[in-house]
Short mmCIF file of C-alpha atoms in Angstrom, two decimals:
data_model
loop_
_atom_site.label_atom_id
_atom_site.label_comp_id
_atom_site.label_asym_id
_atom_site.label_seq_id
_atom_site.Cartn_x
_atom_site.Cartn_y
_atom_site.Cartn_z
CA MET A 1 86.24 113.00 -18.80
CA GLY A 2 84.19 111.47 -21.61
CA VAL A 3 83.83 107.83 -22.59
CA THR A 4 86.44 106.28 -24.90
CA TYR A 5 85.41 103.74 -27.55
CA TRP A 6 86.00 102.69 -31.13
CA LEU A 7 83.23 103.38 -33.64
CA THR A 8 83.99 100.59 -36.08
CA ASN A 9 83.20 99.91 -39.73
CA VAL A 10 82.18 103.49 -40.51
CA ARG A 11 81.77 104.39 -44.17
CA LEU A 12 83.66 107.62 -44.94
CA GLU A 13 83.91 109.43 -48.24
CA THR A 14 87.48 109.60 -49.53
CA GLY A 15 87.21 111.35 -52.90
CA TYR A 16 85.33 111.77 -56.17
CA ARG A 17 85.44 109.58 -59.25
CA ARG A 18 85.83 111.56 -62.45
CA GLU A 19 85.17 110.73 -66.07
CA ASN A 20 86.41 113.17 -68.72
CA GLY A 21 86.95 115.72 -65.98
CA ILE A 22 83.37 115.47 -64.64
CA VAL A 23 82.49 114.05 -61.23
CA SER A 24 80.65 110.79 -61.87
CA GLY A 25 80.53 109.34 -58.36
CA THR A 26 81.99 109.32 -54.87
CA GLU A 27 84.66 107.03 -53.49
CA ALA A 28 84.23 105.65 -49.96
CA ALA A 29 85.83 103.11 -47.67
CA LEU A 30 85.35 101.61 -44.21
CA PHE A 31 87.22 103.03 -41.21
CA HIS A 32 87.46 102.63 -37.45
CA ILE A 33 87.23 105.89 -35.50
CA LEU A 34 88.50 106.25 -31.93
CA ILE A 35 86.30 108.64 -29.96
CA LYS A 36 87.80 110.01 -26.76
CA ASP A 37 86.54 112.82 -24.52
CA GLY A 38 83.95 113.76 -27.14
CA LYS A 39 86.52 114.19 -29.94
CA PHE A 40 87.76 112.22 -32.91
CA ALA A 41 91.05 110.86 -31.55
CA ARG A 42 92.21 108.42 -34.29
CA ILE A 43 90.93 107.38 -37.72
CA VAL A 44 92.28 104.16 -39.21
CA ARG A 45 91.31 101.89 -42.08
CA ALA A 46 88.92 99.10 -41.12
CA THR A 47 91.55 96.58 -42.21
CA GLU A 48 93.53 97.45 -39.07
CA VAL A 49 93.03 94.95 -36.24
CA LEU A 50 91.90 96.56 -32.99
CA ASN A 51 93.30 94.74 -29.98
CA ASP A 52 93.76 97.48 -27.41
CA GLY A 53 90.81 96.37 -25.26
CA THR A 54 88.84 99.55 -25.89
CA PRO A 55 85.04 99.08 -26.11
CA GLN A 56 83.57 99.12 -29.61
CA ARG A 57 80.34 100.12 -31.30
CA ASP A 58 79.71 98.71 -34.75
CA ALA A 59 78.47 101.14 -37.42
CA ALA A 60 78.02 98.16 -39.77
CA GLY A 61 78.95 100.09 -42.92
CA LEU A 62 76.66 103.08 -42.36
CA LEU A 63 77.78 106.37 -43.90
CA ALA A 64 78.94 109.08 -41.50
CA LEU A 65 78.01 112.71 -42.10
CA PRO A 66 78.58 115.78 -39.92
CA SER A 67 75.58 116.20 -37.64
CA PHE A 68 73.04 118.78 -38.74
CA VAL A 69 72.40 122.37 -37.68
CA GLU A 70 68.75 123.40 -37.35
CA LYS A 71 69.15 127.11 -38.06
CA HIS A 72 65.57 128.32 -37.69
CA VAL A 73 62.87 126.81 -35.49
CA HIS A 74 60.37 128.02 -32.88
CA LEU A 75 60.45 125.67 -29.90
CA ASP A 76 57.88 127.74 -28.01
CA LYS A 77 55.26 127.63 -30.78
CA THR A 78 54.96 123.91 -31.52
CA LEU A 79 51.80 121.95 -30.73
CA LEU A 80 53.61 118.59 -30.61
CA GLY A 81 52.05 116.53 -27.86
CA GLU A 82 48.64 118.10 -28.41
CA GLU A 83 45.73 116.70 -30.36
CA TRP A 84 45.57 117.40 -34.10
CA ARG A 85 44.22 120.77 -35.16
CA ALA A 86 44.34 122.54 -38.51
CA VAL A 87 45.09 126.24 -38.84
CA ILE A 88 42.36 128.89 -38.44
CA PRO A 89 42.25 131.14 -41.55
CA VAL A 90 43.25 134.79 -41.08
CA ALA A 91 43.61 137.89 -43.24
CA ASN A 92 47.09 138.99 -42.13
CA ILE A 93 50.03 138.37 -39.83
CA ILE A 94 48.56 140.51 -37.05
CA GLU A 95 45.43 138.34 -36.86
CA ARG A 96 47.63 135.24 -36.85
CA CYS A 97 49.56 136.56 -33.86
CA GLU A 98 46.36 137.31 -31.97
CA ILE A 99 45.11 133.75 -32.45
CA GLU A 100 48.42 132.38 -31.25
CA LYS A 101 48.27 134.57 -28.15
CA ARG A 102 44.90 133.03 -27.26
CA VAL A 103 45.64 129.40 -28.15
CA LEU A 104 49.05 128.67 -26.63
CA PRO A 105 48.39 129.76 -23.01
CA ALA A 106 45.20 127.68 -22.94
CA LEU A 107 46.84 124.37 -23.84
CA PRO A 108 46.95 121.63 -21.19
CA THR A 109 50.62 120.88 -21.93
CA THR A 110 53.35 123.31 -20.95
CA THR A 111 55.66 125.16 -23.33
CA GLN A 112 58.54 123.18 -21.82
CA GLU A 113 56.86 119.85 -22.56
CA ARG A 114 56.07 120.73 -26.15
CA ALA A 115 59.56 122.13 -26.71
CA GLU A 116 61.09 118.91 -25.37
CA ASN A 117 58.87 116.92 -27.74
CA LEU A 118 60.20 118.93 -30.67
CA LEU A 119 63.82 118.67 -29.52
CA ALA A 120 63.48 114.88 -29.47
CA VAL A 121 62.19 114.94 -33.05
CA LEU A 122 64.91 117.30 -34.28
CA LEU A 123 67.57 115.13 -32.66
CA SER A 124 66.18 111.93 -34.16
CA TYR A 125 66.58 113.44 -37.63
CA GLY A 126 70.22 114.38 -36.99
CA SER A 127 70.21 117.96 -35.68
CA THR A 128 72.56 118.45 -32.73
CA HIS A 129 72.57 122.25 -32.83
CA VAL A 130 69.43 124.37 -32.74
CA ARG A 131 68.79 128.08 -33.20
CA THR A 132 65.37 128.73 -31.71
CA HIS A 133 63.34 131.91 -31.82
CA VAL A 134 61.34 132.60 -28.65
CA ASP A 135 58.40 135.01 -28.60
CA ILE A 136 58.84 138.02 -26.34
CA TYR A 137 55.86 140.39 -25.96
CA PRO A 138 54.11 142.28 -23.15
CA ASP A 139 51.34 139.73 -22.48
CA ALA A 140 53.87 136.91 -21.99
CA GLY A 141 56.93 138.80 -20.79
CA ILE A 142 59.93 136.46 -20.95
CA SER A 143 57.96 133.37 -19.83
CA ASN A 144 58.50 131.62 -23.17
CA LEU A 145 62.24 132.10 -22.81
CA VAL A 146 62.20 130.56 -19.33
CA GLU A 147 60.20 127.53 -20.50
CA VAL A 148 62.39 126.95 -23.54
CA GLN A 149 65.52 127.24 -21.42
CA LYS A 150 64.14 124.48 -19.17
CA ALA A 151 63.62 122.27 -22.21
CA LEU A 152 67.11 122.98 -23.49
CA ALA A 153 68.53 122.17 -20.05
CA THR A 154 66.92 118.72 -20.33
CA TYR A 155 68.88 118.24 -23.56
CA GLU A 156 72.06 120.06 -22.56
CA ASN A 157 74.28 116.99 -23.09
CA LEU A 158 72.66 116.14 -26.44
CA VAL A 159 72.09 119.43 -28.26
CA SER A 160 73.84 122.80 -28.35
CA HIS A 161 71.76 125.90 -28.97
CA GLU A 162 71.29 129.59 -29.67
CA ILE A 163 68.22 131.56 -28.55
CA VAL A 164 66.79 134.52 -30.44
CA ALA A 165 64.67 136.93 -28.37
CA PHE A 166 61.96 137.42 -30.96
CA PRO A 167 59.38 140.27 -30.85
CA GLN A 168 56.86 138.33 -32.98
CA HIS A 169 54.18 141.02 -32.57
CA GLY A 170 56.53 143.87 -33.44
CA LEU A 171 59.42 145.52 -31.64
CA LEU A 172 57.95 149.01 -31.97
CA ARG A 173 54.32 147.96 -32.25
CA THR A 174 54.33 146.36 -28.78
CA GLY A 175 57.05 148.49 -27.19
CA ALA A 176 59.07 145.34 -26.51
CA LYS A 177 62.54 146.90 -26.27
CA GLY A 178 62.74 146.61 -22.48
CA LEU A 179 61.58 143.00 -22.53
CA LEU A 180 64.15 142.12 -25.19
CA ARG A 181 66.83 143.71 -23.04
CA GLU A 182 65.68 141.57 -20.11
CA ALA A 183 65.65 138.42 -22.29
CA LEU A 184 69.22 139.11 -23.40
CA ALA A 185 70.28 139.55 -19.79
CA GLN A 186 68.63 136.19 -18.97
CA GLY A 187 70.46 134.16 -21.59
CA ALA A 188 69.14 134.93 -25.07
CA THR A 189 72.07 135.04 -27.50
CA HIS A 190 70.47 136.97 -30.37
CA VAL A 191 68.09 139.86 -30.95
CA GLY A 192 65.25 139.23 -33.36
CA GLY A 193 62.95 141.44 -35.35
CA VAL A 194 60.10 141.10 -37.81
CA ASP A 195 59.11 143.08 -40.92
CA PRO A 196 60.18 146.59 -39.90
CA ALA A 197 57.91 148.09 -42.58
CA MET A 198 54.78 145.94 -42.54
CA VAL A 199 54.61 145.14 -38.82
CA ASP A 200 56.46 147.98 -37.10
CA GLY A 201 55.66 150.66 -39.68
CA ASP A 202 59.08 152.32 -39.37
CA ILE A 203 62.04 150.62 -41.05
CA GLU A 204 64.70 152.95 -39.71
CA GLU A 205 63.63 153.02 -36.07
CA SER A 206 62.85 149.29 -35.92
CA LEU A 207 66.27 148.33 -37.30
CA TYR A 208 68.01 150.94 -35.16
CA GLN A 209 66.51 149.62 -31.92
CA MET A 210 67.30 146.02 -32.90
CA MET A 211 70.94 146.81 -33.65
CA GLU A 212 71.24 149.03 -30.57
CA LEU A 213 70.13 146.13 -28.37
CA ALA A 214 72.54 143.75 -30.09
CA VAL A 215 75.55 146.02 -29.62
CA GLU A 216 74.58 146.80 -26.04
CA ALA A 217 74.36 143.08 -25.16
CA ASN A 218 77.16 141.91 -27.48
CA ALA A 219 74.57 139.65 -29.15
CA GLY A 220 73.87 138.40 -32.65
CA VAL A 221 70.95 139.48 -34.82
CA ASP A 222 68.38 137.41 -36.72
CA LEU A 223 65.65 139.36 -38.52
CA HIS A 224 62.48 137.74 -39.89
CA LEU A 225 61.88 139.53 -43.19
CA HIS A 226 58.83 138.52 -45.20
CA ASP A 227 58.38 141.89 -46.95
CA PRO A 228 58.47 141.37 -50.73
CA GLY A 229 60.29 143.00 -53.64
CA HIS A 230 61.99 146.33 -53.32
CA LEU A 231 60.47 147.01 -49.91
CA GLY A 232 62.32 143.93 -48.67
CA THR A 233 65.60 144.72 -50.44
CA PHE A 234 65.53 148.33 -49.19
CA THR A 235 65.22 146.97 -45.65
CA MET A 236 68.16 144.63 -46.28
CA LYS A 237 70.29 147.51 -47.55
CA ARG A 238 69.57 149.55 -44.44
CA LEU A 239 70.35 146.59 -42.18
CA ALA A 240 73.58 145.94 -44.08
CA ALA A 241 74.65 149.57 -43.64
CA MET A 242 73.91 149.46 -39.91
CA THR A 243 75.74 146.15 -39.60
CA VAL A 244 78.90 147.61 -41.12
CA ASP A 245 78.61 150.81 -39.08
CA ALA A 246 78.40 148.74 -35.87
CA GLY A 247 81.24 146.41 -36.90
CA TRP A 248 78.78 143.51 -36.62
CA GLN A 249 79.85 141.66 -39.79
CA GLY A 250 79.42 137.91 -39.44
CA ARG A 251 76.93 138.29 -36.58
CA VAL A 252 73.74 139.15 -38.48
CA ALA A 253 71.25 136.92 -40.30
CA ILE A 254 68.09 137.53 -42.30
CA SER A 255 65.54 134.74 -42.15
CA HIS A 256 63.21 134.10 -45.09
CA ALA A 257 64.39 137.06 -47.22
CA PHE A 258 61.68 136.36 -49.81
CA ALA A 259 62.42 139.66 -51.54
CA LEU A 260 65.65 138.24 -52.97
CA GLY A 261 63.53 135.83 -55.01
CA ASP A 262 61.23 138.59 -56.28
CA ILE A 263 63.85 140.65 -58.08
CA PRO A 264 65.72 140.11 -61.37
CA ALA A 265 68.98 138.13 -61.24
CA SER A 266 71.05 141.25 -61.96
CA GLU A 267 69.60 142.99 -58.92
CA ALA A 268 69.99 139.83 -56.84
CA GLU A 269 73.71 139.82 -57.69
CA GLU A 270 73.98 143.42 -56.53
CA MET A 271 72.23 142.47 -53.29
CA ALA A 272 74.57 139.49 -52.90
CA THR A 273 77.55 141.84 -52.98
CA ILE A 274 75.97 144.03 -50.30
CA LEU A 275 75.15 141.04 -48.10
CA ARG A 276 78.59 139.46 -48.54
CA GLU A 277 80.40 142.67 -47.65
CA ALA A 278 78.23 143.06 -44.55
CA GLY A 279 78.76 139.41 -43.59
CA ILE A 280 75.01 138.77 -43.43
CA THR A 281 73.76 135.18 -43.52
CA ILE A 282 70.53 134.27 -45.35
CA ILE A 283 68.41 131.55 -43.73
CA THR A 284 65.62 129.87 -45.69
CA SER A 285 63.03 127.28 -44.73
CA VAL A 286 62.41 126.50 -48.43
CA PRO A 287 58.61 126.91 -48.29
CA TYR A 288 56.51 125.61 -51.15
CA SER A 289 54.14 128.56 -51.01
CA ARG A 290 56.58 131.45 -51.60
CA VAL A 291 59.46 132.38 -53.81
CA ILE A 292 62.70 131.72 -52.00
CA PRO A 293 66.10 133.42 -52.10
CA PRO A 294 68.22 132.33 -55.10
CA VAL A 295 70.52 130.10 -53.05
CA PRO A 296 72.86 129.07 -55.91
CA LEU A 297 73.39 132.71 -56.89
CA LEU A 298 73.98 133.80 -53.30
CA HIS A 299 76.41 130.97 -52.62
CA GLN A 300 78.33 131.59 -55.82
CA ASN A 301 78.68 135.23 -54.77
CA GLY A 302 80.07 134.40 -51.35
CA VAL A 303 76.96 134.85 -49.20
CA GLU A 304 76.59 132.37 -46.36
CA VAL A 305 73.30 130.46 -46.64
CA ALA A 306 71.65 128.09 -44.16
CA VAL A 307 68.46 126.04 -44.08
CA GLY A 308 66.01 125.58 -41.21
CA CYS A 309 62.64 123.91 -40.73
CA ASP A 310 60.77 126.88 -39.18
CA ASN A 311 57.19 125.82 -38.36
CA ILE A 312 56.59 122.34 -36.89
CA PHE A 313 52.85 121.79 -36.42
CA ASP A 314 51.80 125.06 -34.78
CA THR A 315 49.10 127.71 -35.10
CA TRP A 316 50.77 129.01 -38.26
CA GLN A 317 51.19 125.76 -40.18
CA PRO A 318 49.82 122.24 -39.72
CA TYR A 319 52.85 120.91 -41.62
CA GLY A 320 56.50 120.34 -40.78
CA ASN A 321 58.21 117.26 -39.38
CA GLY A 322 61.52 118.61 -38.04
CA ASP A 323 63.66 116.93 -40.71
CA VAL A 324 66.15 119.52 -41.96
CA LEU A 325 67.57 116.97 -44.45
CA GLU A 326 64.13 116.93 -46.08
CA ARG A 327 64.27 120.73 -46.33
CA LEU A 328 67.65 120.41 -48.04
CA TRP A 329 66.10 117.86 -50.41
CA ARG A 330 63.44 120.46 -51.28
CA LEU A 331 66.13 123.04 -51.92
CA ALA A 332 68.12 120.63 -54.08
CA GLU A 333 65.07 119.80 -56.18
CA ARG A 334 64.06 123.45 -56.60
CA SER A 335 67.64 124.38 -57.49
CA ARG A 336 67.91 121.48 -59.97
CA TRP A 337 70.98 120.05 -58.29
CA LEU A 338 70.93 116.73 -60.11
CA ASP A 339 74.59 115.74 -60.37
CA GLU A 340 76.87 114.07 -57.81
CA LEU A 341 78.98 117.14 -57.07
CA SER A 342 76.09 119.57 -56.55
CA LEU A 343 74.18 117.19 -54.32
CA SER A 344 77.27 116.31 -52.30
CA GLN A 345 78.33 119.91 -51.77
CA SER A 346 74.80 120.99 -50.79
CA LEU A 347 75.31 119.33 -47.41
CA ARG A 348 77.00 122.55 -46.24
CA PHE A 349 73.62 124.29 -45.96
CA ILE A 350 72.53 122.09 -43.03
CA THR A 351 75.87 121.48 -41.28
CA GLY A 352 77.10 124.99 -40.57
CA GLY A 353 79.23 124.93 -43.72
CA LYS A 354 80.80 121.47 -43.34
CA THR A 355 81.13 119.00 -46.21
CA THR A 356 82.94 115.67 -46.15
CA LEU A 357 84.89 116.55 -49.33
CA ASP A 358 85.81 119.82 -50.97
CA ALA A 359 84.88 120.43 -54.59
CA ASN A 360 88.18 118.88 -55.70
CA GLY A 361 87.54 115.68 -53.75
CA THR A 362 89.96 116.30 -50.89
CA GLN A 363 88.69 114.81 -47.64
CA LEU A 364 87.76 117.53 -45.13
CA TRP A 365 85.74 115.67 -42.51
CA PRO A 366 86.11 113.99 -40.10
CA ALA A 367 89.42 115.27 -38.75
CA VAL A 368 91.29 114.28 -35.60
CA GLY A 369 90.64 116.78 -32.82
CA GLU A 370 87.16 117.80 -33.97
CA ASP A 371 84.02 117.30 -31.90
CA ALA A 372 82.64 113.82 -32.55
CA SER A 373 79.18 115.01 -33.60
CA LEU A 374 77.91 112.92 -36.49
CA VAL A 375 74.93 111.18 -37.98
CA LEU A 376 75.04 107.65 -39.41
CA VAL A 377 72.79 107.19 -42.43
CA GLU A 378 71.81 104.36 -44.71
CA ALA A 379 73.38 105.58 -47.94
CA SER A 380 76.45 104.99 -50.09
CA CYS A 381 77.40 108.67 -50.33
CA THR A 382 76.29 112.20 -49.41
CA ALA A 383 74.63 112.75 -52.77
CA GLU A 384 72.42 109.71 -52.26
CA ALA A 385 71.68 110.75 -48.67
CA VAL A 386 70.39 114.14 -49.88
CA ALA A 387 68.50 112.92 -52.93
CA ARG A 388 66.82 110.02 -51.13
CA ARG A 389 66.52 111.55 -47.65
CA ALA A 390 68.42 108.66 -46.16
CA ASP A 391 67.24 107.04 -42.95
CA ARG A 392 69.12 108.24 -39.91
CA LYS A 393 70.16 105.23 -37.84
CA ALA A 394 72.21 106.89 -35.08
CA VAL A 395 73.10 110.41 -34.02
CA PHE A 396 76.12 111.34 -31.89
CA TYR A 397 76.71 114.60 -30.06
CA ARG A 398 80.30 115.14 -28.92
CA GLY A 399 80.80 111.40 -28.70
CA THR A 400 77.54 110.62 -26.91
CA LEU A 401 74.99 108.43 -28.67
CA ALA A 402 72.11 110.93 -28.60
CA SER A 403 69.52 109.14 -30.75
CA GLY A 404 69.12 105.75 -32.41
CA LYS A 405 71.14 102.67 -31.54
CA LEU A 406 74.18 100.61 -32.57
CA ASP A 407 75.38 97.18 -31.60
CA GLU A 408 78.05 97.14 -28.91
CA VAL A 409 80.92 94.68 -29.32
CA ASN A 410 82.85 93.35 -26.35
CA ALA A 411 86.55 93.96 -26.74
CA GLU A 412 87.37 90.29 -26.29
CA GLU A 413 84.97 89.42 -29.15
CA ALA A 414 86.55 91.88 -31.59
#
């Protein structure tokens, strides 16, 4: 059984203010929230006197948001814990992979140690669920999976997770099908893939093997697709067709999907229809250096979209800090979401679809009976939290204080 306590003086959003029919601000008020067995058990106005003797933790007026979902990261690739190093220039993705194969095994720290370092950072910024890709290839076997699983076990009471068995060097190119099958048998939850045309050289066979493995293991799919323009969209169309044929709608994602940003809006709308009907999620890391999928267009057309940080100081990029709220801020700025409603509703892209209010201002979160996973931020409302990348003061995972700190109040003092 979990611990029971009151989280007091929590700022919750209660609705939108409107002027002439336009959202001009967000209403909020202070509440006390009873957390029991990792769930929200009661939510009462802060004017109510608590005298039941239950321990209390004082949120001191901080704003509560649903905790974040880090939808795309590579725990096995990070160099966190190592000395600073910039990236060695290369001509193509194959050369980049070869450098990584040489560098990572030679480091004095273990993959587990570096993964734990990154998990601590992700958690401190508010992410309590992580989808990590783990490199699987002949030279390494499934060793990266084993090391990452050890790291995740260290954080099992603080972070939930998904693991993508990822053939970074090519599914066909390295003959990794057997290793992916082994990784899935050892706990990976998703099958990955990368650039079926540019890396594997055979779109049809690469996608077929990926989907075959997924169906065989009853696993999800998450394809890295960097290929641009119509090469990329053709690949998406073939994956969408295979997804529908397999009955795998809602279980497939395409990460990066740069091609959707290369094509005219009319073609992007056609692609959105294909993706929506196949139930394919688009995941973007909002890089500065590439076009990105047209998130507003995709969302308006019913395509699920999520944001992830991707590289966090590794042999691919010297950048990245693990703050998925900062990635959302990038997306908001690039999408020109300037008004209260757009900024507020954008939260869904880093929370697995959750927002505190719906577009009409009806309160959706938190709700009694839900997991008590939340982040307390220094902001008056969600819109401000996104636009100003609000400081995260405390992070809770299923009722457990996972990062940060709050003052505890003795019941007799309350």
